[in-house]
Amino acid sequence: KNQVEQSPQSLIILEGKNCTLQCNYTVSPFSNLRWYKQDTGRGPVSLTIMTFSENTKSNGRYTATLDADTKQSSLHITASQLSDSASYICVVSDMRGGSNYKLTFGKGTLLTVNP
Amino acid sequence: ETGVTQTPRHLVMGMTNKKSLKCEQHLGHNAMYWYKQSAKKPLELMFVYSLEERVENNSVPSRFSPECPNSSHLFLHLHTLQPEDSALYLCASSQDSPGTLNEQFFGPGTRLTVL
């Protein structure tokens, strides 16, 4: 069964500090991995999308890594800001041929950045 | 704004009521999605429409009935719901039919409470 596990479940850090969120998956065959940021009361917003051949992708202060061999991804946030407080969701897509695919979602990591 | 709007933002209904959720995308996309997000659970894909045709229905109870009159609008008709159906219902759209790297753009969601 395809699964996406995220850790930690929640995290509290001080403004200006760095942090790393983890995502482990068992999805097969792997197509791509996405990180989303979801602010409270709003829909998720895409941060990065990575395919099998990519092992690092950055979007401003967000850097995602992917190790397709160990089926692990991380999202590193540098110099955190209060606005980074949100839930971060890891999503893995399999590819069953053609345009047939399935997305498996993690439960998310709730990040709180305190002043 | 992501270009995907949802109304209403909040809805409280009794188990015998009939209501509808509306989603509109202003991005010229061809695919639209309904998701359910319950507390402490991953996002669950409910329905997928591509070019106004339903292409996926993930074993959703018949008390949820989708409708896609055109590529810009998506409805979710609700009938005889249960308290466990209380959740955040998210609509999303993507440029093309579900595929590998199509980014999904989410609306803000409708917070549904069933009494």
mmCIF file of C-alpha atoms in Angstrom, chain A residues 31-32 34 36 38 41-46 49 51 89 93 95 99 101-103 105-107, chain B residues 2 9 33 35 37 40-43 56 88 90 97-104 106-108:
data_model
loop_
_atom_site.group_PDB
_atom_site.id
_atom_site.type_symbol
_atom_site.label_atom_id
_atom_site.label_comp_id
_atom_site.label_asym_id
_atom_site.label_seq_id
_atom_site.Cartn_x
_atom_site.Cartn_y
_atom_site.Cartn_z
ATOM 1 C CA SER A 31 6.724 9.773 -10.561
ATOM 2 C CA ASN A 32 7.259 12.967 -8.591
ATOM 3 C CA ARG A 34 5.669 17.772 -4.146
ATOM 4 C CA TYR A 36 2.852 22.211 -0.268
ATOM 5 C CA GLN A 38 -1.030 25.346 3.831
ATOM 6 C CA GLY A 41 -7.968 28.448 6.803
ATOM 7 C CA ARG A 42 -6.564 28.418 3.284
ATOM 8 C CA GLY A 43 -5.873 25.920 0.544
ATOM 9 C CA PRO A 44 -2.412 24.376 -0.014
ATOM 10 C CA VAL A 45 0.086 26.265 -2.166
ATOM 11 C CA SER A 46 2.785 24.452 -4.115
ATOM 12 C CA ILE A 49 7.846 19.616 -7.497
ATOM 13 C CA THR A 51 11.015 14.226 -10.406
ATOM 14 C CA ILE A 89 2.367 18.677 3.246
ATOM 15 C CA SER A 93 2.641 10.795 -7.247
ATOM 16 C CA MET A 95 2.636 6.728 -12.452
ATOM 17 C CA SER A 99 -2.008 10.011 -17.724
ATOM 18 C CA TYR A 101 -1.677 8.515 -11.771
ATOM 19 C CA LYS A 102 -2.456 8.635 -8.093
ATOM 20 C CA LEU A 103 -1.430 11.178 -5.478
ATOM 21 C CA PHE A 105 -0.731 12.736 0.691
ATOM 22 C CA GLY A 106 1.091 12.923 4.002
ATOM 23 C CA LYS A 107 -0.651 14.210 7.115
ATOM 24 C CA THR B 2 -4.685 31.449 -6.487
ATOM 25 C CA ARG B 9 -16.495 29.575 2.914
ATOM 26 C CA TYR B 33 -10.766 18.282 -8.361
ATOM 27 C CA TYR B 35 -10.738 16.973 -1.940
ATOM 28 C CA GLN B 37 -9.537 17.375 4.483
ATOM 29 C CA LYS B 40 -5.310 14.955 11.568
ATOM 30 C CA LYS B 41 -5.876 12.993 8.352
ATOM 31 C CA PRO B 42 -4.276 13.344 4.926
ATOM 32 C CA LEU B 43 -6.091 15.050 2.099
ATOM 33 C CA GLU B 56 -11.946 9.442 -11.188
ATOM 34 C CA LEU B 88 -12.760 21.204 4.960
ATOM 35 C CA LEU B 90 -11.070 21.845 -1.096
ATOM 36 C CA SER B 97 -5.841 16.286 -17.418
ATOM 37 C CA PRO B 98 -4.197 14.602 -14.424
ATOM 38 C CA GLY B 99 -0.622 13.803 -15.299
ATOM 39 C CA THR B 100 2.940 13.903 -14.136
ATOM 40 C CA LEU B 101 3.977 17.483 -13.438
ATOM 41 C CA ASN B 102 0.705 19.327 -13.577
ATOM 42 C CA GLU B 103 0.658 21.704 -10.643
ATOM 43 C CA GLN B 104 -2.643 21.879 -8.823
ATOM 44 C CA PHE B 106 -6.211 25.038 -4.621
ATOM 45 C CA GLY B 107 -9.097 27.203 -3.531
ATOM 46 C CA PRO B 108 -9.498 28.375 0.086
#
